[in-house]
Coordinates of C-alpha atoms in Angstrom, one line a residue:
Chain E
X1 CA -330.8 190.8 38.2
X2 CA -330.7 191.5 34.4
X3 CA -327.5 192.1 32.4
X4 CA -325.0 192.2 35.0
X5 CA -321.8 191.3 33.5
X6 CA -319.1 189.3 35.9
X7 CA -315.7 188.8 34.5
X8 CA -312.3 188.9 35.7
X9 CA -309.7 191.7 36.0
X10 CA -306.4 190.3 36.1
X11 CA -305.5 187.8 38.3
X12 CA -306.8 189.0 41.8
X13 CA -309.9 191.1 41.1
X14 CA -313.5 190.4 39.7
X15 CA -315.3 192.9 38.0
X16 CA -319.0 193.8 38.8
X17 CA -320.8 195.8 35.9
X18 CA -324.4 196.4 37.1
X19 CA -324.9 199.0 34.1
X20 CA -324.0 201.7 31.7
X21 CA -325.0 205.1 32.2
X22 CA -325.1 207.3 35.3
X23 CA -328.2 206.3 37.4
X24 CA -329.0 206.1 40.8
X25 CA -330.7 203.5 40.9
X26 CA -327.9 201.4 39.6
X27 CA -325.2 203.3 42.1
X28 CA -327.5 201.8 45.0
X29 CA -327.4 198.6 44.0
X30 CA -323.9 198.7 43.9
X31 CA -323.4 199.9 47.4
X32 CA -326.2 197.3 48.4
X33 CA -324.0 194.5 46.8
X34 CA -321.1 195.8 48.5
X35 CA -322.8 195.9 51.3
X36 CA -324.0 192.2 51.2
X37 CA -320.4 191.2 50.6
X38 CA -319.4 192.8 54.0
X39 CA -322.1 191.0 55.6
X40 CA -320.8 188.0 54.2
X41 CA -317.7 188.1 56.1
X42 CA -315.4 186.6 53.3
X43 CA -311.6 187.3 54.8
X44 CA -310.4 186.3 51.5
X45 CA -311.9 189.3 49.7
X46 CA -309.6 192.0 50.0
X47 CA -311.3 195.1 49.0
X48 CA -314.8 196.0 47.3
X49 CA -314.1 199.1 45.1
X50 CA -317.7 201.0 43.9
X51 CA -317.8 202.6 40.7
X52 CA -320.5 204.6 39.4
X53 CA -322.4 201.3 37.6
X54 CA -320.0 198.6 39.0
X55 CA -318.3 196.9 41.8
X56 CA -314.0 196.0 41.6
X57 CA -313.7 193.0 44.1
X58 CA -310.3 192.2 44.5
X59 CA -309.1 189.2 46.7
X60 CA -306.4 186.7 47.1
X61 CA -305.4 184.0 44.3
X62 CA -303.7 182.5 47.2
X63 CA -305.9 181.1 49.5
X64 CA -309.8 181.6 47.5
X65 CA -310.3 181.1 43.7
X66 CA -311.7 183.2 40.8
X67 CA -314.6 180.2 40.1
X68 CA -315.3 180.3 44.2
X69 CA -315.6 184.3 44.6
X70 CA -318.0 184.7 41.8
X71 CA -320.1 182.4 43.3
X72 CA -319.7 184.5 46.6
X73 CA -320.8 187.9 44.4
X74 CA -323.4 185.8 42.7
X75 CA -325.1 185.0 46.0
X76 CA -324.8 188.3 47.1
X77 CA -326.4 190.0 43.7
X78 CA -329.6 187.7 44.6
X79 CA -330.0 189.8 47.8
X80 CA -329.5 193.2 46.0
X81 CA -332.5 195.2 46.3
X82 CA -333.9 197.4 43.2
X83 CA -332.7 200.5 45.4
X84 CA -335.8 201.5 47.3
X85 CA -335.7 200.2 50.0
X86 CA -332.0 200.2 51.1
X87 CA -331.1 203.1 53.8
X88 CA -330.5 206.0 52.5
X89 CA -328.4 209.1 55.0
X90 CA -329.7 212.5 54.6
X91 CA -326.7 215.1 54.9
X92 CA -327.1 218.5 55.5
X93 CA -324.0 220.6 54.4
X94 CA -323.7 224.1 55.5
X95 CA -321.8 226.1 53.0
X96 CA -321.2 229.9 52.8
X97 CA -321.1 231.2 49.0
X98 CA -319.5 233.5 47.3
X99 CA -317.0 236.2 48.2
X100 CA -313.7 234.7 49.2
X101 CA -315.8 231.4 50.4
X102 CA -316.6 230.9 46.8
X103 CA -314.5 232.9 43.9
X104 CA -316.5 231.7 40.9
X105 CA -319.8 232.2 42.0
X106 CA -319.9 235.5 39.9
X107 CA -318.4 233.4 37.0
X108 CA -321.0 230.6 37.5
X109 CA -324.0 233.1 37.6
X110 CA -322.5 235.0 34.2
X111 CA -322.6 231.9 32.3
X112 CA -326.0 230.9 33.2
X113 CA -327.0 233.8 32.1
X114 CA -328.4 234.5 36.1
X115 CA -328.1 236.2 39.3
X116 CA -325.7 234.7 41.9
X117 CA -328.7 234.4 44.5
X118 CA -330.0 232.5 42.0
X119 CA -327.1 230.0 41.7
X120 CA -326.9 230.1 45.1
X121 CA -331.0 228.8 45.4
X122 CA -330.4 226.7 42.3
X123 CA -327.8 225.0 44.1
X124 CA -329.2 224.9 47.3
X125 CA -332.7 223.4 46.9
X126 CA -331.0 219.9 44.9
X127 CA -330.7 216.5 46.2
X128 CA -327.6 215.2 45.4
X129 CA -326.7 211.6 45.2
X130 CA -322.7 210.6 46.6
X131 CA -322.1 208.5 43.9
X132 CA -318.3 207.6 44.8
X133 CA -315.6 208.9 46.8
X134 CA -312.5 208.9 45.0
X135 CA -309.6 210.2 43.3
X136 CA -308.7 211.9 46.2
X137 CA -309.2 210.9 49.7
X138 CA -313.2 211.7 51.0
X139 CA -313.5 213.7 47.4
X140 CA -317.7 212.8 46.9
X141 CA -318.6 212.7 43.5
X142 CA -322.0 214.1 43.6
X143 CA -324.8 213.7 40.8
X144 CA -328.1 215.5 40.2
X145 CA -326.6 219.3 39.6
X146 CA -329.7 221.5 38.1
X147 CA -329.0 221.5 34.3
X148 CA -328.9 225.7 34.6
X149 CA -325.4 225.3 36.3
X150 CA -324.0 222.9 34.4
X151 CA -320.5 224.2 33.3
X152 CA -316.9 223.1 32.0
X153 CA -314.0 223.2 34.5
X154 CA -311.7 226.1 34.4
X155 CA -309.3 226.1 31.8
X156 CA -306.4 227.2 34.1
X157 CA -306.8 225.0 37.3
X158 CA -306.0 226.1 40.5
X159 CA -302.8 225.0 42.1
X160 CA -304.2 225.1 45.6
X161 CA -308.1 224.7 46.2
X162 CA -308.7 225.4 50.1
X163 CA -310.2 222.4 52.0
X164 CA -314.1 222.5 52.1
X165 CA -314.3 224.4 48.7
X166 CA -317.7 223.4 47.6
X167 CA -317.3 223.5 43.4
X168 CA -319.1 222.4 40.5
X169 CA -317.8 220.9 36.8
X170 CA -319.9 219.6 34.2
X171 CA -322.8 217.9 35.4
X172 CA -321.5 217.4 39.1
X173 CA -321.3 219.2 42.0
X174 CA -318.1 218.0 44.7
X175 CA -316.4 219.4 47.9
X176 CA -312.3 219.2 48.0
X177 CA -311.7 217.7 51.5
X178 CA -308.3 218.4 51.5
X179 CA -305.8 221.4 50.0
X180 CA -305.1 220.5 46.4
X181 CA -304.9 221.4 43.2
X182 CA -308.1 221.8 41.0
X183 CA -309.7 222.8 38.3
X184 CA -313.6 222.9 39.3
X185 CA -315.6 226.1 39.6
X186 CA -315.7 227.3 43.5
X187 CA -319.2 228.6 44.4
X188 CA -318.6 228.1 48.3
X189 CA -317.5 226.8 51.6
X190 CA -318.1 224.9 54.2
X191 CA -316.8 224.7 57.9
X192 CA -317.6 221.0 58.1
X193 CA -314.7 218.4 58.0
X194 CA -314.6 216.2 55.4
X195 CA -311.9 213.5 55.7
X196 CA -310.0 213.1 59.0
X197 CA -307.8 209.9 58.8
X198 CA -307.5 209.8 62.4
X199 CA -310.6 209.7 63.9
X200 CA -312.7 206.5 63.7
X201 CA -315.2 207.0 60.9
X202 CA -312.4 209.2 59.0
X203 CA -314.6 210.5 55.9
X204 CA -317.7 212.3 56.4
X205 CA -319.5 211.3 53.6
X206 CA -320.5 207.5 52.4
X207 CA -321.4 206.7 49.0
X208 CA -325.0 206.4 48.7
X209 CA -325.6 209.5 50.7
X210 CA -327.9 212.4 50.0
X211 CA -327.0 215.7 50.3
X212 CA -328.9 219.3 50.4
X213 CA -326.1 221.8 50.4
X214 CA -327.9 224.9 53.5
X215 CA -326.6 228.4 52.9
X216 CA -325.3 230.1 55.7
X217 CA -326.0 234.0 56.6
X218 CA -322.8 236.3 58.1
X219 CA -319.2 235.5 58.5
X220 CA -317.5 232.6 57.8
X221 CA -315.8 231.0 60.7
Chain R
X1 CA -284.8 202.4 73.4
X2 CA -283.4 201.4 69.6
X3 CA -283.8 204.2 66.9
X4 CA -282.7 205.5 63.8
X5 CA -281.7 209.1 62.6
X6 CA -281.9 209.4 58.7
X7 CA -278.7 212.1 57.8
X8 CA -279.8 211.4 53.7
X9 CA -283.4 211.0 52.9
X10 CA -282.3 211.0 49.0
X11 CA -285.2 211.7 46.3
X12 CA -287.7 209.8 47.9
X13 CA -288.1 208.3 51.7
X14 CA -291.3 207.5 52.7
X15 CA -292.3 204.6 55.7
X16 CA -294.2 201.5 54.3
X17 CA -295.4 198.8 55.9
X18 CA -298.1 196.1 53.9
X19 CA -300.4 198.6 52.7
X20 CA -303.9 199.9 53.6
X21 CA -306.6 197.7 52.5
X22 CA -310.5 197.8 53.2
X23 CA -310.4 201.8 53.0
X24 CA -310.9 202.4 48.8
X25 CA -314.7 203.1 49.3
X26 CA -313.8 206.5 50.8
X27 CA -310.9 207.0 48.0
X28 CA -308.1 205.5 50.4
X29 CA -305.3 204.3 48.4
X30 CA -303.5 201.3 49.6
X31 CA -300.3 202.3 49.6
X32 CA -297.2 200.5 50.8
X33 CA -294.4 198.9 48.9
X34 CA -293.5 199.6 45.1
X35 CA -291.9 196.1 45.5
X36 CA -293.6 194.3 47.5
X37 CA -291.1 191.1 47.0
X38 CA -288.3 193.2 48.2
X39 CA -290.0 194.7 51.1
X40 CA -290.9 191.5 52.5
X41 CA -287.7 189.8 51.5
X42 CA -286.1 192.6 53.7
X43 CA -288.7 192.1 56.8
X44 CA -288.3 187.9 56.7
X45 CA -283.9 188.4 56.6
X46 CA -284.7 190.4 60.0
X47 CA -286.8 188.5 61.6
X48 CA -290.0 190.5 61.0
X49 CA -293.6 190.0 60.3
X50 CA -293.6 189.9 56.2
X51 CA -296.1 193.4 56.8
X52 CA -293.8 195.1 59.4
X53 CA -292.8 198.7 58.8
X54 CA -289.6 199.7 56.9
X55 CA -288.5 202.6 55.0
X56 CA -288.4 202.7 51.2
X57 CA -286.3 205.0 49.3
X58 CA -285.5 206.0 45.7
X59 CA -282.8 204.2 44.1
X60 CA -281.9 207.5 42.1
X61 CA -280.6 209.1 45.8
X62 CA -279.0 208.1 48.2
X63 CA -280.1 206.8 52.1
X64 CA -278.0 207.7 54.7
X65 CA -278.4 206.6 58.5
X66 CA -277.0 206.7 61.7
X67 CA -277.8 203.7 64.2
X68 CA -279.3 204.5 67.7
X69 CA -278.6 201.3 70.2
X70 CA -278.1 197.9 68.5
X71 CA -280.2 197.2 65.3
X72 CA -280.1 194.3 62.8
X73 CA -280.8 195.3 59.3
X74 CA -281.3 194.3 55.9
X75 CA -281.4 196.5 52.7
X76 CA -282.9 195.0 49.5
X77 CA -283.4 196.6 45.8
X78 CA -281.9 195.6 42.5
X79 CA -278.5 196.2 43.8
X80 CA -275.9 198.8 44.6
X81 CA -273.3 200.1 47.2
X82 CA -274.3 199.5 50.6
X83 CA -271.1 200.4 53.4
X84 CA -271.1 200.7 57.4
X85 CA -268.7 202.9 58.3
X86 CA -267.4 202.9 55.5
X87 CA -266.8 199.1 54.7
X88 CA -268.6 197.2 52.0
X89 CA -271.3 195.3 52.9
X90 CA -274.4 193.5 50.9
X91 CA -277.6 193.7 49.8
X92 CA -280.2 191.0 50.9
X93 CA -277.9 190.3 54.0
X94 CA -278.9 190.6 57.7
X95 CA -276.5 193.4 59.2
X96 CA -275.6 193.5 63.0
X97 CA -275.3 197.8 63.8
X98 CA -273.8 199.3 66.7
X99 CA -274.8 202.5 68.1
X100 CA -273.2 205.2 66.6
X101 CA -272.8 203.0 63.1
X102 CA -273.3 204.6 60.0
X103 CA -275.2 203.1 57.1
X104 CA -275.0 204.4 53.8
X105 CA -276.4 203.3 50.5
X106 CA -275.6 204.7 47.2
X107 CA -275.2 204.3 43.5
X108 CA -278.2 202.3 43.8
X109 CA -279.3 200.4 41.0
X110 CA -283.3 199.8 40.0
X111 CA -285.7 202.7 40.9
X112 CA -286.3 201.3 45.0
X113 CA -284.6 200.6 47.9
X114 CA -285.7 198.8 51.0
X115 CA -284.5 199.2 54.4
X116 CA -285.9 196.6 57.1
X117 CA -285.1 196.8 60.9
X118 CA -285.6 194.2 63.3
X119 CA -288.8 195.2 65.2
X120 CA -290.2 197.0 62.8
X121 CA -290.2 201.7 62.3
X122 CA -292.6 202.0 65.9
X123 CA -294.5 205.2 64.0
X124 CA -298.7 205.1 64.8
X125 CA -300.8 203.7 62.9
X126 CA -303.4 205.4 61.0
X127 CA -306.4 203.7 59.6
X128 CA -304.9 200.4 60.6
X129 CA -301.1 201.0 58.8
X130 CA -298.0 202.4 59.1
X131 CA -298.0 203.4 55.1
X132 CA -297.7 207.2 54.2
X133 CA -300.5 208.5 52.3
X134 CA -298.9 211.9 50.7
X135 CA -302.0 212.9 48.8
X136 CA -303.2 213.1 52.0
X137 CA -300.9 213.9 54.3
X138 CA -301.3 211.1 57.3
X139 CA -299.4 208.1 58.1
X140 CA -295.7 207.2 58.3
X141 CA -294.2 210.2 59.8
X142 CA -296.5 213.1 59.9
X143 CA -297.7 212.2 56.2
X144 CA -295.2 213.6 54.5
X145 CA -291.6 212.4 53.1
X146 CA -289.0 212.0 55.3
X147 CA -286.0 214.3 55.9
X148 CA -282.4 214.6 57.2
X149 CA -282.8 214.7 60.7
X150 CA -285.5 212.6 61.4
X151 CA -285.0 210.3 63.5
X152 CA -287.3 207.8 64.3
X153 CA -288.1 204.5 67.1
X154 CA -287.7 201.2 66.3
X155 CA -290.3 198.5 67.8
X156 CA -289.2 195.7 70.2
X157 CA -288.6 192.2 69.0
X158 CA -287.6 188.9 70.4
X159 CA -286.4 187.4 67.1
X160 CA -282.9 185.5 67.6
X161 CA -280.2 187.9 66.2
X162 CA -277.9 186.3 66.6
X163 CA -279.2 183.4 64.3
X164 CA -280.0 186.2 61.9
X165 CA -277.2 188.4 61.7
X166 CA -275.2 187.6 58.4
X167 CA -278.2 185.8 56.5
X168 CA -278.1 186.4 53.0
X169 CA -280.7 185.7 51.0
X170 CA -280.7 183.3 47.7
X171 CA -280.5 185.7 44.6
X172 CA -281.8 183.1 42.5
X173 CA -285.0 183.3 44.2
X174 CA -285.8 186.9 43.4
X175 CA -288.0 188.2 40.6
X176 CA -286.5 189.0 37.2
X177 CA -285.2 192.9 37.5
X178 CA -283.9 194.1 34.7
X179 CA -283.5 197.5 33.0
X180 CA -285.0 195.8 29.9
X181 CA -288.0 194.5 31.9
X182 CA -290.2 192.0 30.5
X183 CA -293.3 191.9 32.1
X184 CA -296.6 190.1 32.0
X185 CA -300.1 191.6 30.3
X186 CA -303.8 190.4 31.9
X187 CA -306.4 191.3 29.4
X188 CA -308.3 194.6 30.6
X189 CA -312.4 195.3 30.0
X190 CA -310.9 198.0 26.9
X191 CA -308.2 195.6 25.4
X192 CA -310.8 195.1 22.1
X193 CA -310.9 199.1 22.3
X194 CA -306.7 198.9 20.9
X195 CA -306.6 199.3 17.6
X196 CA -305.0 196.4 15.4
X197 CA -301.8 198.0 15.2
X198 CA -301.7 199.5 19.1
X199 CA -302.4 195.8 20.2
X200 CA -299.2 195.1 17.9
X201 CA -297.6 198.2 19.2
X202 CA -298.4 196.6 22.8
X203 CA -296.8 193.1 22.7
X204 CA -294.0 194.0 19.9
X205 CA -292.2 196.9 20.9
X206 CA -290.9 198.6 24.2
X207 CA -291.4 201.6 25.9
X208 CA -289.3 203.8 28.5
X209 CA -290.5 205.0 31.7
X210 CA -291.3 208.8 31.7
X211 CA -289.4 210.9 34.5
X212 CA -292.6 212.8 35.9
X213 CA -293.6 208.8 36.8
X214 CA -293.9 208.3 40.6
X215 CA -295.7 206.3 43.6
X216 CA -298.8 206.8 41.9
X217 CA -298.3 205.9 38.5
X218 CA -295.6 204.8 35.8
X219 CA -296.2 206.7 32.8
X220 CA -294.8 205.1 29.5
X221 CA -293.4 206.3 26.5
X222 CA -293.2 204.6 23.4
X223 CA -295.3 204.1 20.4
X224 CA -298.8 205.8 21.1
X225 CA -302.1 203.4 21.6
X226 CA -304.6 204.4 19.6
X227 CA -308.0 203.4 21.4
X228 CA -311.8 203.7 20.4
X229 CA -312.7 206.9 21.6
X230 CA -315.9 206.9 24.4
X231 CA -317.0 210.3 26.2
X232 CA -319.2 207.8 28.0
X233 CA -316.8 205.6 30.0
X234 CA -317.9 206.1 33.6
X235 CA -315.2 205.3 36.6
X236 CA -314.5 202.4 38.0
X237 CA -312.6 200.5 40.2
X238 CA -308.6 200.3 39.4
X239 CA -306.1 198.2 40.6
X240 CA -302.0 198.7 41.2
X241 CA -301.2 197.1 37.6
X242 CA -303.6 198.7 35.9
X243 CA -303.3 199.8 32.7
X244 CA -305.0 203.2 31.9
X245 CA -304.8 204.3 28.2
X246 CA -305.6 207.9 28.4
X247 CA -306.3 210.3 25.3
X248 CA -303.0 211.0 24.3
X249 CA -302.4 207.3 24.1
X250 CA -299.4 207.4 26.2
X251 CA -300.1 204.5 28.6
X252 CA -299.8 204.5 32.6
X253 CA -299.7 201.6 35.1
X254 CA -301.3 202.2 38.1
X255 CA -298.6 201.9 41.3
X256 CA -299.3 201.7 45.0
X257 CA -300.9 205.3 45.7
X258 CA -302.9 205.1 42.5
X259 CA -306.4 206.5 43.1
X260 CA -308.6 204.2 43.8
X261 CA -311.1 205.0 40.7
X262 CA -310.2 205.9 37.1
X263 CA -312.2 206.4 33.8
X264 CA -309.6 206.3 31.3
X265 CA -310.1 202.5 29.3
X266 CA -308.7 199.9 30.6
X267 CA -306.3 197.6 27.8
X268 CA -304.8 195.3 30.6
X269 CA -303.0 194.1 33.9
X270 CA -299.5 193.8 35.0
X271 CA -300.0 190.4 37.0
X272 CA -299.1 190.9 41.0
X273 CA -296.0 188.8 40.7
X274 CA -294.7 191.3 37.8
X275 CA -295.5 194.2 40.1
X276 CA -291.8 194.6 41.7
X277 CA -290.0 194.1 38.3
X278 CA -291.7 197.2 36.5
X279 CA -291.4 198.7 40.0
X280 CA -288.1 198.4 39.7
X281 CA -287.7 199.8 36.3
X282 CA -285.5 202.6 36.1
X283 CA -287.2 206.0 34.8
X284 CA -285.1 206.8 31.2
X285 CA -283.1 204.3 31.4
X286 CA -285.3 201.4 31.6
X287 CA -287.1 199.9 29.1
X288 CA -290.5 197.6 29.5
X289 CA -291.5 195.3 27.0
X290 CA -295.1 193.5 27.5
X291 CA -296.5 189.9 26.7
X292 CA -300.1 188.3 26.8
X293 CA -300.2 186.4 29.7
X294 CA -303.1 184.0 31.4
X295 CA -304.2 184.1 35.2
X296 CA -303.3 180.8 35.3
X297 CA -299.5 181.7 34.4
X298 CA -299.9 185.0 36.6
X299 CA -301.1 182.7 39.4
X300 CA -298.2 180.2 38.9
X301 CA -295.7 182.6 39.2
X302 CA -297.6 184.4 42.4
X303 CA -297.1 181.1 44.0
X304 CA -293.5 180.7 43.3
X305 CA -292.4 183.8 44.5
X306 CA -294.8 183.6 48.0
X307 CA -293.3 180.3 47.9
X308 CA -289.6 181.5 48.1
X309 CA -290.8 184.3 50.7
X310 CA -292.0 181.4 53.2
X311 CA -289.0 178.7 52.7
X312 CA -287.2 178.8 56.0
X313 CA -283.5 180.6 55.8
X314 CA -281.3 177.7 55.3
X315 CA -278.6 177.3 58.4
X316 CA -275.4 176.9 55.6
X317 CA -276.6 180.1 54.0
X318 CA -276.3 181.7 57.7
X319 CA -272.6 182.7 58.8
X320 CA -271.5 185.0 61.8
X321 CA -270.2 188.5 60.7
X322 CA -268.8 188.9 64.3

């Protein structure tokens, strides 16, 4: 693989830079290296971290060493496909928009300049790509939002965003899986659980994913 | 069955054990111990697994508990007033309680406390830990803080109390608190972004620890880093020791519920073994001043303190209390 830049971060972590722009090509060859290194089986490497272009591999000074775990990631980076032919999910989300389900929707379609059964179509016929799960808990950072909806965040955020608030900010398009605070336009809901930390598979998205967002006639349960 | 009712849960009490690892992927942080060497200092005086459960509590409080059956305990932290029923007793010292005993600890110095019982706090696990997660609300006790009243089981053990009871740990073989820490800088993928002067700023003076700083992060104040601005960075992976410099050039290190990605440039990171003494940095008070340090040098002085975790507790350090 070209241009891939190793170094270390600190003491106990590598750092895996695959790239520098948001791509999703690049995103699944991270989770395909990350997914080599779990094949591996290497107890000594503590935690595999995806970023949008790169990959944080943290493990223990202790017991492996920096010059050893690079060779590990090297290895693994070999087997890293060019991102067609790794396994893709498909995800289906339903989500009811607008009305109490989803606030800004009217907000949204004033901006674009559009009707909100247009936002709601707009939104609804994209792929998005999970790109990473993070900052909170199950939060899927999701890429590939029509360029017609792209819009800033609010400039007062929210101090409590319901769980399974489906919103959109900037170029991206998310859903909160948990009450918090937030700042990103709410166009809908949905009914589906998103993070769960007690049941086995606790987060209902996986980076990598694709997603089609399926809008959903009548009452919100 | 052994237990413990907490009567002052202070500023801050959550349940620790080791940490979560393996779940970041999903935006899991890892949790567990702000001071890792005085968590596990605590677990080893009792008897414990290094990873076992305990409580940890701000050192700006006060912890306050009331023993259910017969416990042996250790509280560790920079230092402070630790009395059952009322008589003075130490830090880093195994503590024979009898049912009914109360524990208190106050005018605690440092920013946490540590509070190990012998058979660890028997709370379920959740994704493979004990640790609270309060972003999220799951693990510990009902995800969430803990309050006067609580009162929670402790796990069975068959460690030999009475071979325990009245251990004290060496003090010369803990890490350097101080409330003018000193503390250890790894090179970050940003440091070139620091301007000349910030990169002076960095190593040459101090900065204090905000107030709003918590579990996830330490905020700094000081003399603002000026760093090349980018629109363009894109997130990435983050570690606890972390530096983030964000806009405002007020830096933060990343503690143990940081989230698990950031996109703010990264100058640098505080070594693991330098982890507990900015931990232990008191908010206002306390002061943090930064040098460049190697991974050889952080590794070195990883070793030494895992080292003094694993040496056995020597008998003549061991007298009975009773």
């Amino acid at each position: 693989m070209r241009n891939v830049e190793i170094a270390p971060y600190g003491e106990s972590a590598i750092r895996v830079v695959l790239g520098d722009r948001l791509d999703w090509q690049l995103n699944q060859q991270v989770h395909s290296l990350r997914a080599n290194l779990l094949t591996g089986a290497h107890p000594e490497l503590r935690d595999l971290i995806p970023g949008y272009a790169s990959l944080l591999v943290r493990f223990d000074p202790l017991i492996i060493g920096l010059k050893e775990v690079e060779a590990i990631i090297q290895e693994a980076l070999e087997c890293v496909s060019s991102g067609s032919e790794v396994e893709t999910r498909e995800i289906s989300i339903p989500v009811y928009y607008g009305g109490q389900s989803g606030p800004d929707l009217g907000r949204v379609a004033q901006y674009a300049g559009i009707s909100a059964e247009d936002v709601i179509q707009l939104h609804a016929s994209g792929s998005y790509r999970v790109f990473i799960i993070g900052f909170t808990p199950g939060f899927a950072y999701m890429g590939g939002l029509p360029d017609q909806l792209v819009m800033p965040r609010l400039t007062s955020p929210r101090t409590a965003v319901p769980a399974g608030s489906v919103g959109i900010a900037g170029q991206q398009t998310g859903i909160y899986p948990l009450e918090s605070p937030g700042g990103w336009q709410l166009i809908g809901w949905t009914p589906l659980v998103m993070f769960d930390a007690h049941v086995s598979e606790p987060c209902f998205l996986q980076p990598g994913d694709m997603v089609q967002f399926i809008p959903q006639n009548g009452e919100r349960p | 069955m052994s237990g413990f009712r907490v009567d002052d849960s202070g500023l801050l009490m959550t349940i620790q054990d080791g940490g979560r690892t393996g779940w970041s992927y999903i935006g899991v942080p890892v949790s567990g111990p702000m001071d890792w060497f005085a968590f596990r200092a605590a677990n080893r005086l009792v008897g414990n697994n290094e990873n076992c459960a305990e409580l940890e509590f701000s050192a700006l409080g006060s912890g306050k508990f009331t023993a259910i059956g017969e416990l042996l305990i250790a509280v560790t932290g920079v230092g402070g007033s630790i009395k059952v029923n009322h008589l003075p007793m130490s830090f880093w010292t195994a503590i024979r309680l009898h049912h009914g005993d109360q524990l208190a600890i106050t005018d605690a110095q440092g920013a946490w406390c540590y509070l190990a019982i012998s058979g660890g706090v028997d709370v379920p696990e959740v994704m493979g830990s004990r640790s609270t997660c309060l972003m999220a609300h799951f693990g510990g006790l009902e995800g969430r803080a803990l309050q006067s009243g609580d009162v929670l089981p402790v796990g069975s053990t068959d460690s030999d109390w009475s071979r325990l009871a009245g251990g004290t740990w060496n003090l010369e073989r803990t890490p350097q608190y101080s409330q003018t820490a000193r503390v250890g800088v790894l090179p970050g993928p940003h440091f070139e972004w620091l301007s000349t002067e910030s990169r002076q700023s960095l190593f040459e003076s101090s900065f204090n620890i905000d107030p709003s700083s918590n579990r996830m992060g330490y905020r700094l104040m000081g003399d603002k880093l000026v760093t090349r601005v980018s629109n363009e960075l894109l997130s990435e992976g983050v570690v606890a020791g972390t530096i983030q410099v964000p806009q405002n050039g007020l830096p933060i290190i990343l503690m143990a519920d940081h989230q698990t990605v950031g996109g703010y440039p990264v100058i640098g990171i505080v070594p693991i073994a330098d982890l507990p003494i900015i931990a232990q940095c008191p908010p206002n008070c306390g002061s943090v001043s930064f040098y460049p340090s190697t991974n050889e040098e952080a590794i070195n002085q990883l070793e030494m303190l895992h080292g003094w975790l694993n040496e056995p507790l020597e008998e003549d350090e061991i007298w009975s209390l009773t």
